[in-house]
Coordinates of C-alpha atoms in Angstrom, one line a residue:
M6 CA 0.0 0.0 0.0
E7 CA 1.1 3.5 -0.8
I8 CA 1.1 6.4 1.7
R9 CA -2.1 7.9 0.1
D10 CA -3.9 4.6 0.7
Y11 CA -3.2 4.9 4.4
F12 CA -4.5 8.5 4.4
R13 CA -7.6 7.4 2.6
I14 CA -8.2 4.6 5.1
I15 CA -7.8 7.1 8.0
K16 CA -10.1 9.5 6.3
Q17 CA -12.7 6.8 5.9
N18 CA -12.4 5.8 9.6
W19 CA -11.8 9.3 11.0
Q20 CA -14.4 8.9 13.7
T21 CA -12.8 5.7 15.0
F22 CA -9.4 7.3 14.7
G23 CA -10.5 10.4 16.6
L24 CA -12.3 8.4 19.3
V25 CA -9.2 6.4 20.1
V26 CA -7.0 9.5 20.3
I27 CA -9.5 11.3 22.5
L28 CA -9.7 8.2 24.7
F29 CA -5.9 8.2 25.3
L30 CA -6.0 12.0 26.0
V31 CA -8.8 11.4 28.6
L32 CA -6.7 8.7 30.2
G33 CA -3.8 11.1 30.4
G34 CA -6.0 13.6 32.0
I35 CA -7.3 11.1 34.5
F36 CA -3.7 10.1 35.4
L37 CA -2.6 13.7 35.9
A38 CA -5.7 14.3 38.2
T39 CA -5.2 11.2 40.3
Q40 CA -1.5 10.7 40.5
K41 CA -0.3 10.2 44.0
E42 CA 2.2 12.7 45.5
S43 CA 5.7 11.3 46.2
F44 CA 9.1 12.7 46.9
A45 CA 12.6 11.7 45.9
I46 CA 15.4 12.3 48.4
S47 CA 19.1 12.3 47.8
L48 CA 22.0 12.3 50.4
T49 CA 25.7 12.5 49.6
V50 CA 28.0 10.7 52.1
N51 CA 31.6 11.9 52.2
I52 CA 34.2 9.7 53.8
T53 CA 36.9 11.5 55.8
R54 CA 39.3 10.8 58.6
K55 CA 39.3 11.8 62.2
G56 CA 42.9 12.5 62.2
A57 CA 46.2 12.0 60.3
Q58 CA 49.5 10.5 61.2
I59 CA 52.8 11.4 59.5
T60 CA 54.7 8.2 59.0
T61 CA 56.6 6.3 56.4
D62 CA 54.7 3.1 57.2
Y63 CA 53.0 1.8 54.1
K64 CA 49.6 1.5 55.7
F65 CA 49.4 5.3 56.0
D66 CA 50.5 5.9 52.5
D67 CA 48.0 7.9 50.4
L68 CA 47.4 5.0 48.0
Y69 CA 46.5 2.6 50.8
R70 CA 44.3 5.3 52.4
L71 CA 42.3 5.7 49.2
Q72 CA 42.0 2.0 49.0
A73 CA 40.7 1.8 52.5
D74 CA 38.3 4.6 51.9
E75 CA 37.0 2.7 48.9
K76 CA 36.5 -0.4 50.9
F77 CA 34.7 1.6 53.6
A78 CA 32.5 3.1 50.8
E79 CA 31.5 -0.4 49.9
T80 CA 30.7 -1.1 53.5
I81 CA 28.4 1.8 53.6
V82 CA 26.6 0.5 50.4
G83 CA 26.4 -2.9 52.1
W84 CA 24.9 -1.4 55.3
L85 CA 22.1 0.2 53.4
M86 CA 21.3 -3.0 51.5
S87 CA 20.9 -4.8 54.9
P88 CA 17.2 -5.4 56.0
I89 CA 18.4 -4.9 59.6
I90 CA 19.9 -1.6 59.0
A91 CA 16.9 -0.5 56.8
K92 CA 14.5 -1.4 59.7
D93 CA 16.7 0.5 62.2
I94 CA 16.5 3.6 60.1
L95 CA 12.7 3.3 59.7
D96 CA 12.3 2.7 63.4
K97 CA 14.4 5.8 64.2
A98 CA 12.2 7.8 61.8
Q99 CA 9.1 6.4 63.5
I100 CA 7.9 4.9 60.1
K101 CA 5.7 1.9 60.3
N102 CA 7.4 -1.0 58.6
D103 CA 5.7 -4.2 60.0
G104 CA 4.2 -5.1 56.5
I105 CA 7.5 -4.8 54.6
S106 CA 9.3 -8.0 53.6
L107 CA 13.0 -8.6 54.1
R108 CA 13.3 -8.2 50.3
G109 CA 11.4 -4.9 50.5
L110 CA 13.6 -3.7 53.3
S111 CA 16.8 -4.5 51.4
R112 CA 15.5 -2.5 48.5
K113 CA 14.2 0.5 50.5
F114 CA 17.4 2.5 50.1
K115 CA 19.6 2.7 47.0
A116 CA 23.2 3.4 47.7
E117 CA 25.8 3.8 45.0
K118 CA 29.5 4.3 45.4
I119 CA 30.3 7.4 43.2
S120 CA 34.0 7.4 44.0
S121 CA 36.4 6.1 46.6
Q122 CA 35.3 8.7 49.1
I123 CA 31.7 9.5 48.0
V124 CA 28.4 7.4 48.4
A125 CA 25.1 8.6 47.0
V126 CA 22.0 7.5 48.9
N127 CA 18.6 7.8 47.3
F128 CA 15.1 6.8 48.4
S129 CA 11.5 7.9 47.9
T130 CA 8.5 8.4 50.0
A131 CA 4.9 9.6 49.8
N132 CA 5.2 12.1 52.6
K133 CA 7.5 15.2 52.7
D134 CA 7.7 15.1 56.6
D135 CA 8.6 11.4 56.5
A136 CA 11.4 12.2 53.9
G137 CA 13.0 14.6 56.4
R138 CA 12.7 12.1 59.3
I139 CA 14.1 9.2 57.2
A140 CA 17.0 11.3 55.9
K141 CA 17.9 12.3 59.5
A142 CA 17.7 8.7 60.6
I143 CA 20.0 7.6 57.8
I144 CA 22.6 10.1 59.0
E145 CA 22.2 9.0 62.5
E146 CA 22.4 5.2 61.7
L147 CA 25.5 5.6 59.4
S148 CA 27.2 7.7 62.0
D149 CA 26.4 5.3 64.8
N150 CA 27.7 2.3 62.8
T151 CA 30.8 4.2 61.9
E152 CA 31.4 5.1 65.5
K153 CA 31.1 1.5 66.5
L154 CA 33.9 0.6 64.1
N155 CA 35.9 3.5 65.5
Q156 CA 35.7 2.0 69.0
L157 CA 37.4 -1.1 67.8
Q158 CA 40.3 0.9 66.5
Q159 CA 43.3 2.1 68.4
E160 CA 44.5 4.6 65.8
N161 CA 43.4 8.2 65.6
N162 CA 42.9 8.3 61.8
W163 CA 39.9 6.1 61.5
F164 CA 36.9 6.9 59.4
S165 CA 34.5 9.8 59.8
L166 CA 31.4 10.7 57.8
S167 CA 30.4 14.1 56.4
I168 CA 26.9 14.0 55.2
N169 CA 25.2 16.9 53.3
D170 CA 21.7 18.1 54.0
P171 CA 19.2 16.0 52.0
V172 CA 17.9 17.2 48.6
I173 CA 14.2 16.7 48.4
V174 CA 12.4 16.9 45.1
K175 CA 8.7 16.3 44.5
N176 CA 7.9 13.7 42.0
I177 CA 5.2 14.6 39.6
Y178 CA 4.5 14.1 35.9
S179 CA 3.7 17.5 34.3
F180 CA 1.0 18.3 31.8
K181 CA 3.7 19.1 29.2
V182 CA 5.0 15.5 29.5
V183 CA 1.9 13.4 29.9
I184 CA -0.4 14.9 27.2
P185 CA 2.0 14.9 24.3
L186 CA 3.0 11.3 25.2
M187 CA -0.6 10.2 25.3
L188 CA -1.3 12.0 22.1
I189 CA 1.5 10.1 20.4
L190 CA 0.4 6.8 21.9
G191 CA -3.3 7.6 20.9
I192 CA -2.3 8.3 17.2
F193 CA -0.2 5.1 17.1
F194 CA -2.9 2.9 18.5
A195 CA -5.6 4.6 16.5
F196 CA -3.7 3.9 13.3
W197 CA -3.5 0.2 14.1
V198 CA -7.1 0.0 15.3
I199 CA -8.4 1.3 12.0
M200 CA -6.0 -0.8 10.0
L201 CA -7.5 -3.9 11.8
V202 CA -11.0 -2.6 11.2
H203 CA -10.2 -2.1 7.5
Y204 CA -8.7 -5.6 7.3
W205 CA -11.7 -7.3 8.8
K206 CA -14.2 -5.6 6.6

């Protein structure tokens, strides 16, 4: 079939075509009107040291220090993947978590090692107040666990955490994104609907 044949079929079935497009636009409008409010939160964890020691001993060399920082960054990522740590954080934030499975707890927080000394922590929640409390609880939990490790060390250059204030962004799909997308989908599906209608005639 040539292009003009497709246009002819669309013209012959313009009511069906238009109805499908309008249906998708209506669905887009319903989605915009009923979408639930949620917030995305991001924290940046910087790994530092409590002190420094001038020595020629290899274990205090900059290279080994960076390697140690990198391993500790991996430890932080591991902490936030632990259901126990996740539950402790939610408990500190006074967030109900009785119905969350171990798998759900392990996926509650997404931690990613950005560099040897930086870890990004991201999560989402439906309530802005909860977002602030959870962010504060994460800071407390990571600091507490780091301090527990510090108590096992006899050296003064053990790890310390510097954590920025959380960045909280409201998750919402805008009219400018949803409606054009639904229009494109509507045209696409409308085309195939009338092709099927034409085929079965």
